[in-house]
Amino acid sequence: MDARERQTIRMIANAVRALSADAIELQQSGHPGMVLGAADVGAYLYCKVLRHNPRNPAWPGRDLFILSAGHGSMLQYALLHFSGYDLNMEDIRRFRQHHSRTPGHPELGETPGIELTTGPLGQGIAAGVGMAMARRFLAARFGSDLFDSKVWVLAGDGCMMEGISAEAGSLAGTLGLDNFVLLYDRNDVSLDGPISEVFREDVASRYRAYGFSVHEIDGYDYDQMEEAFSRAREESRAPTLIIIKTVIGLGAPEKEGTCAAHGGPLGPRDLRALKKHLGWPEEPAFHVPEEVYGYFRSLHPMQQHMEENWKARFAARVARDPGKAEAWECHSQRRLPGDFSDQIWALPVPLDQSTRKCSEAVLNKIAQLLPFVVSGSADLSSCDYTWLKFDRIVGRDDWHHQQIKFGVREFCMAAAAYGMQVHGMIQPVVGTFLTFSDYMRNALRMTAMMRQRVIFLFSHDSIQLGQDGPTHQPVEHLMALRLIPNFTVIRPGDENEVKAAYIAAFQVEAGPVALCMTRNPVKSTVSARTAERALRGVARGAYVLHGEPGRECDILLIATGTEIHPAVAAAGLLESEGLRVRVVSMPSWELFDRQDQAYRSSVLGGVARLRVSVEAGRTLGWQKYVGADGLAIGVDTWGASAPDNVLFDYFGLTAPKIADRIRTAIASR
Ligand SMILES: Cc1ncc(C[n+]2csc(CCOP(=O)(O)OP(=O)(O)O)c2C)c(N)n1
């Protein structure tokens, strides 16, 4: 780099600083500290490192850049604006305002050039690892010359303190993800003060132990950056960590080096002092020298050329192997064959088995039908049955398969899964026990917020799971998942409902799906009679399993999962006493709530003396369907360690106990 270019990049870094400080000051909201500190790293990256094309942000051969420290969003907005993305000065001025394209933290779909929604610290690292994994899968399928790009993640001290950074680092090191580069903006200050009070570990040694190549550089020395970034680019065995020493709030004299710089506007005095320090005009605000735009414009032909070059490689690849064009289309659109539903529906699955066992058969078939599906588990594949029997597991040097082991790292698995789904061309299905869904919870809500259809397979979906006891028995989890907006929970109750649940899951267009499966075998009491009803009914969230739709009845009994079986048996007991009972299977609240009024009334409508829900989990919430005076049968305390037939009896979930509760409730009216 010659002296002139060095000077230009320094000016660009200063333009990032001034513009960000002005936007934060104008809106009296935002985080200037890391932007002032890391502006040189950001400028160097966007000027000298990233392979991208601002005129085509979605070009598949591009590098990906993720700001895990999402609170520093102005750093990225400024650089996207300068680079020539479709983000103008008015967008910058409207920082953090309603409906602006520059929200408080980067949000997928709001701003061109933003690859991922970030904000919860550390998750961007795991999501970046997921994206790097997606690229490995695609490199194996389509050629590493098409997927030789890198995933760059910029993280701060907070991200490195979060446990998920350990899960993600350890996984990336184990898998030898040499396309993953973690940039650690080390300014030694977080929101509450100097990190020496809370974080004294040797991060370099920690990441070396994970299997990373580690470099430590000064955040203002472009020669060191050149050396470290080129080595990261060339690295071909291991992921890279670059620890970049910076000063928070650099150039704002009252706040520099302290947590006062972290999360609020600088204030007029410090802003003036900053601009003086940068050699920037005090007025007008939002001043950007023409040379800044000029420099980035000068990069455009090279960026365009990079993309053209990639397209030529792609064309050559397809010319050599025409089948690849078809495979590319299939992956890009994550396309289902026209007869997908028929093929799944026709699949023989084991009868009178746990729903997880049926799920195994269906998932194995789906993975064979859909080459873009990858299945993984957090060390429970032989329990949640995400195991693909026909395939092997991907590893450091072999990504030709559809199966991943995440190790015991649920949170990382969930964030990596949404990273893969956001990346595109890959559809993850990831599993663990339902009770551990709350280890993953923030990643589940991020998946929902970004409207990504990750399929989460949660087995061991109630207290009925053997003798592991209350630590392993989900109680509040079904309701807790239903609370997440834009999240579809499906809890099938027999082999037909399992098939129908998968068909429905692959029809969900935007948003995650949890498929909840039982551990224990269930003697199916209903399947033969109700197969066709299940196919249509699961897709609509609920259907009449026993009795007639819309007809007046004494008792309307709604059940989910394998509780449909004791519910139907209880109906038989009550009917023998002259009561008219309708049983509704309701595997999915969310799918049901999307149906029109006529359908909903046909399932739940008609006069009933008593409405009852049966679900082996918290009852809070069922009042929505059974009414305030209805009867919600479930588990409102912790489970216990005992055989499941003992527990179901103890918690009142057997047919005779359900019938008893209903008789008592009717008698008291
Ligand atoms: C999971 C999570 N916990 C807490 C926060 C709130 N938070 C935002 S930034 C921050 C401090 C981060 O410190 P650092 O990474 O050093 O950023 P810097 O001070 O350099 O801007 C905290 C606690 C968050 N965004 N995510």
JSON list of N, CA, C and O and ligand atoms in Angstrom, two decimals, residues 34 71 119-121 156-158 162 187 189-191 248 262, ligand 1:
[
{"chain": "A", "resi": 34, "resn": "MET", "atom": "N", "xyz": [-17.30, 1.84, 20.08]},
{"chain": "A", "resi": 34, "resn": "MET", "atom": "CA", "xyz": [-16.56, 0.88, 19.25]},
{"chain": "A", "resi": 34, "resn": "MET", "atom": "C", "xyz": [-16.39, 1.39, 17.83]},
{"chain": "A", "resi": 34, "resn": "MET", "atom": "O", "xyz": [-15.42, 1.06, 17.15]},
{"chain": "A", "resi": 71, "resn": "HIS", "atom": "N", "xyz": [-24.29, -3.56, 18.17]},
{"chain": "A", "resi": 71, "resn": "HIS", "atom": "CA", "xyz": [-24.54, -2.20, 18.65]},
{"chain": "A", "resi": 71, "resn": "HIS", "atom": "C", "xyz": [-23.68, -1.17, 17.91]},
{"chain": "A", "resi": 71, "resn": "HIS", "atom": "O", "xyz": [-24.01, 0.01, 17.88]},
{"chain": "A", "resi": 119, "resn": "GLY", "atom": "N", "xyz": [-27.17, -8.47, 17.41]},
{"chain": "A", "resi": 119, "resn": "GLY", "atom": "CA", "xyz": [-27.45, -7.61, 18.56]},
{"chain": "A", "resi": 119, "resn": "GLY", "atom": "C", "xyz": [-27.21, -8.36, 19.85]},
{"chain": "A", "resi": 119, "resn": "GLY", "atom": "O", "xyz": [-26.48, -7.89, 20.72]},
{"chain": "A", "resi": 120, "resn": "PRO", "atom": "N", "xyz": [-27.80, -9.57, 19.99]},
{"chain": "A", "resi": 120, "resn": "PRO", "atom": "CA", "xyz": [-27.47, -10.37, 21.16]},
{"chain": "A", "resi": 120, "resn": "PRO", "atom": "C", "xyz": [-26.01, -10.83, 21.04]},
{"chain": "A", "resi": 120, "resn": "PRO", "atom": "O", "xyz": [-25.66, -11.57, 20.10]},
{"chain": "A", "resi": 121, "resn": "LEU", "atom": "N", "xyz": [-25.17, -10.36, 21.92]},
{"chain": "A", "resi": 121, "resn": "LEU", "atom": "CA", "xyz": [-23.72, -10.53, 21.75]},
{"chain": "A", "resi": 121, "resn": "LEU", "atom": "C", "xyz": [-23.32, -11.99, 21.63]},
{"chain": "A", "resi": 121, "resn": "LEU", "atom": "O", "xyz": [-23.87, -12.86, 22.31]},
{"chain": "A", "resi": 156, "resn": "GLY", "atom": "N", "xyz": [-16.75, -8.02, 19.65]},
{"chain": "A", "resi": 156, "resn": "GLY", "atom": "CA", "xyz": [-16.09, -7.22, 20.68]},
{"chain": "A", "resi": 156, "resn": "GLY", "atom": "C", "xyz": [-15.82, -8.04, 21.93]},
{"chain": "A", "resi": 156, "resn": "GLY", "atom": "O", "xyz": [-16.04, -9.26, 21.97]},
{"chain": "A", "resi": 157, "resn": "ASP", "atom": "N", "xyz": [-15.39, -7.34, 22.98]},
{"chain": "A", "resi": 157, "resn": "ASP", "atom": "CA", "xyz": [-15.12, -8.04, 24.25]},
{"chain": "A", "resi": 157, "resn": "ASP", "atom": "C", "xyz": [-16.36, -8.77, 24.74]},
{"chain": "A", "resi": 157, "resn": "ASP", "atom": "O", "xyz": [-16.28, -9.88, 25.28]},
{"chain": "A", "resi": 158, "resn": "GLY", "atom": "N", "xyz": [-17.52, -8.13, 24.58]},
{"chain": "A", "resi": 158, "resn": "GLY", "atom": "CA", "xyz": [-18.76, -8.74, 25.07]},
{"chain": "A", "resi": 158, "resn": "GLY", "atom": "C", "xyz": [-19.02, -10.07, 24.38]},
{"chain": "A", "resi": 158, "resn": "GLY", "atom": "O", "xyz": [-19.39, -11.06, 25.02]},
{"chain": "A", "resi": 162, "resn": "GLU", "atom": "N", "xyz": [-19.25, -14.03, 26.06]},
{"chain": "A", "resi": 162, "resn": "GLU", "atom": "CA", "xyz": [-20.43, -14.89, 25.99]},
{"chain": "A", "resi": 162, "resn": "GLU", "atom": "C", "xyz": [-20.02, -16.34, 25.77]},
{"chain": "A", "resi": 162, "resn": "GLU", "atom": "O", "xyz": [-19.15, -16.64, 24.94]},
{"chain": "A", "resi": 187, "resn": "ASN", "atom": "N", "xyz": [-10.98, -3.69, 22.86]},
{"chain": "A", "resi": 187, "resn": "ASN", "atom": "CA", "xyz": [-10.71, -2.36, 23.44]},
{"chain": "A", "resi": 187, "resn": "ASN", "atom": "C", "xyz": [-10.75, -2.41, 24.97]},
{"chain": "A", "resi": 187, "resn": "ASN", "atom": "O", "xyz": [-10.61, -1.39, 25.64]},
{"chain": "A", "resi": 189, "resn": "VAL", "atom": "N", "xyz": [-12.85, -2.57, 27.15]},
{"chain": "A", "resi": 189, "resn": "VAL", "atom": "CA", "xyz": [-13.90, -1.86, 27.90]},
{"chain": "A", "resi": 189, "resn": "VAL", "atom": "C", "xyz": [-15.24, -2.38, 27.40]},
{"chain": "A", "resi": 189, "resn": "VAL", "atom": "O", "xyz": [-15.44, -2.54, 26.20]},
{"chain": "A", "resi": 190, "resn": "SER", "atom": "N", "xyz": [-16.14, -2.67, 28.33]},
{"chain": "A", "resi": 190, "resn": "SER", "atom": "CA", "xyz": [-17.50, -3.02, 27.91]},
{"chain": "A", "resi": 190, "resn": "SER", "atom": "C", "xyz": [-18.47, -2.03, 28.54]},
{"chain": "A", "resi": 190, "resn": "SER", "atom": "O", "xyz": [-18.05, -0.96, 29.00]},
{"chain": "A", "resi": 191, "resn": "LEU", "atom": "N", "xyz": [-19.74, -2.35, 28.57]},
{"chain": "A", "resi": 191, "resn": "LEU", "atom": "CA", "xyz": [-20.75, -1.36, 28.94]},
{"chain": "A", "resi": 191, "resn": "LEU", "atom": "C", "xyz": [-20.54, -0.82, 30.36]},
{"chain": "A", "resi": 191, "resn": "LEU", "atom": "O", "xyz": [-20.66, 0.38, 30.62]},
{"chain": "A", "resi": 248, "resn": "ILE", "atom": "N", "xyz": [-11.42, 2.35, 22.83]},
{"chain": "A", "resi": 248, "resn": "ILE", "atom": "CA", "xyz": [-12.84, 2.73, 22.72]},
{"chain": "A", "resi": 248, "resn": "ILE", "atom": "C", "xyz": [-12.95, 4.26, 22.75]},
{"chain": "A", "resi": 248, "resn": "ILE", "atom": "O", "xyz": [-12.23, 4.94, 23.49]},
{"chain": "A", "resi": 262, "resn": "HIS", "atom": "N", "xyz": [-19.17, 4.11, 25.43]},
{"chain": "A", "resi": 262, "resn": "HIS", "atom": "CA", "xyz": [-19.78, 2.92, 24.84]},
{"chain": "A", "resi": 262, "resn": "HIS", "atom": "C", "xyz": [-21.15, 3.17, 24.20]},
{"chain": "A", "resi": 262, "resn": "HIS", "atom": "O", "xyz": [-21.33, 2.86, 23.03]},
{"chain": "B", "resi": 1, "resn": "LIG", "atom": "C1", "xyz": [-26.43, -11.17, 25.02]},
{"chain": "B", "resi": 1, "resn": "LIG", "atom": "C2", "xyz": [-26.30, -9.71, 25.28]},
{"chain": "B", "resi": 1, "resn": "LIG", "atom": "N1", "xyz": [-26.10, -9.28, 26.52]},
{"chain": "B", "resi": 1, "resn": "LIG", "atom": "C3", "xyz": [-26.03, -7.96, 26.78]},
{"chain": "B", "resi": 1, "resn": "LIG", "atom": "C4", "xyz": [-26.15, -7.05, 25.78]},
{"chain": "B", "resi": 1, "resn": "LIG", "atom": "C5", "xyz": [-26.13, -5.56, 26.08]},
{"chain": "B", "resi": 1, "resn": "LIG", "atom": "N2", "xyz": [-24.84, -4.99, 25.63]},
{"chain": "B", "resi": 1, "resn": "LIG", "atom": "C6", "xyz": [-24.73, -4.39, 24.46]},
{"chain": "B", "resi": 1, "resn": "LIG", "atom": "S1", "xyz": [-23.18, -3.91, 24.14]},
{"chain": "B", "resi": 1, "resn": "LIG", "atom": "C7", "xyz": [-22.64, -4.48, 25.64]},
{"chain": "B", "resi": 1, "resn": "LIG", "atom": "C8", "xyz": [-21.19, -4.36, 26.05]},
{"chain": "B", "resi": 1, "resn": "LIG", "atom": "C9", "xyz": [-20.33, -4.95, 25.02]},
{"chain": "B", "resi": 1, "resn": "LIG", "atom": "O1", "xyz": [-19.00, -4.64, 25.24]},
{"chain": "B", "resi": 1, "resn": "LIG", "atom": "P1", "xyz": [-17.99, -4.69, 24.04]},
{"chain": "B", "resi": 1, "resn": "LIG", "atom": "O2", "xyz": [-18.20, -5.89, 23.24]},
{"chain": "B", "resi": 1, "resn": "LIG", "atom": "O3", "xyz": [-16.63, -4.46, 24.60]},
{"chain": "B", "resi": 1, "resn": "LIG", "atom": "O4", "xyz": [-18.42, -3.48, 23.14]},
{"chain": "B", "resi": 1, "resn": "LIG", "atom": "P2", "xyz": [-17.81, -2.01, 23.15]},
{"chain": "B", "resi": 1, "resn": "LIG", "atom": "O5", "xyz": [-17.88, -1.52, 24.56]},
{"chain": "B", "resi": 1, "resn": "LIG", "atom": "O6", "xyz": [-16.44, -2.14, 22.65]},
{"chain": "B", "resi": 1, "resn": "LIG", "atom": "O7", "xyz": [-18.72, -1.25, 22.24]},
{"chain": "B", "resi": 1, "resn": "LIG", "atom": "C10", "xyz": [-23.67, -5.03, 26.35]},
{"chain": "B", "resi": 1, "resn": "LIG", "atom": "C11", "xyz": [-23.52, -5.64, 27.69]},
{"chain": "B", "resi": 1, "resn": "LIG", "atom": "C12", "xyz": [-26.36, -7.55, 24.48]},
{"chain": "B", "resi": 1, "resn": "LIG", "atom": "N3", "xyz": [-26.51, -6.75, 23.44]},
{"chain": "B", "resi": 1, "resn": "LIG", "atom": "N4", "xyz": [-26.39, -8.88, 24.26]}
]
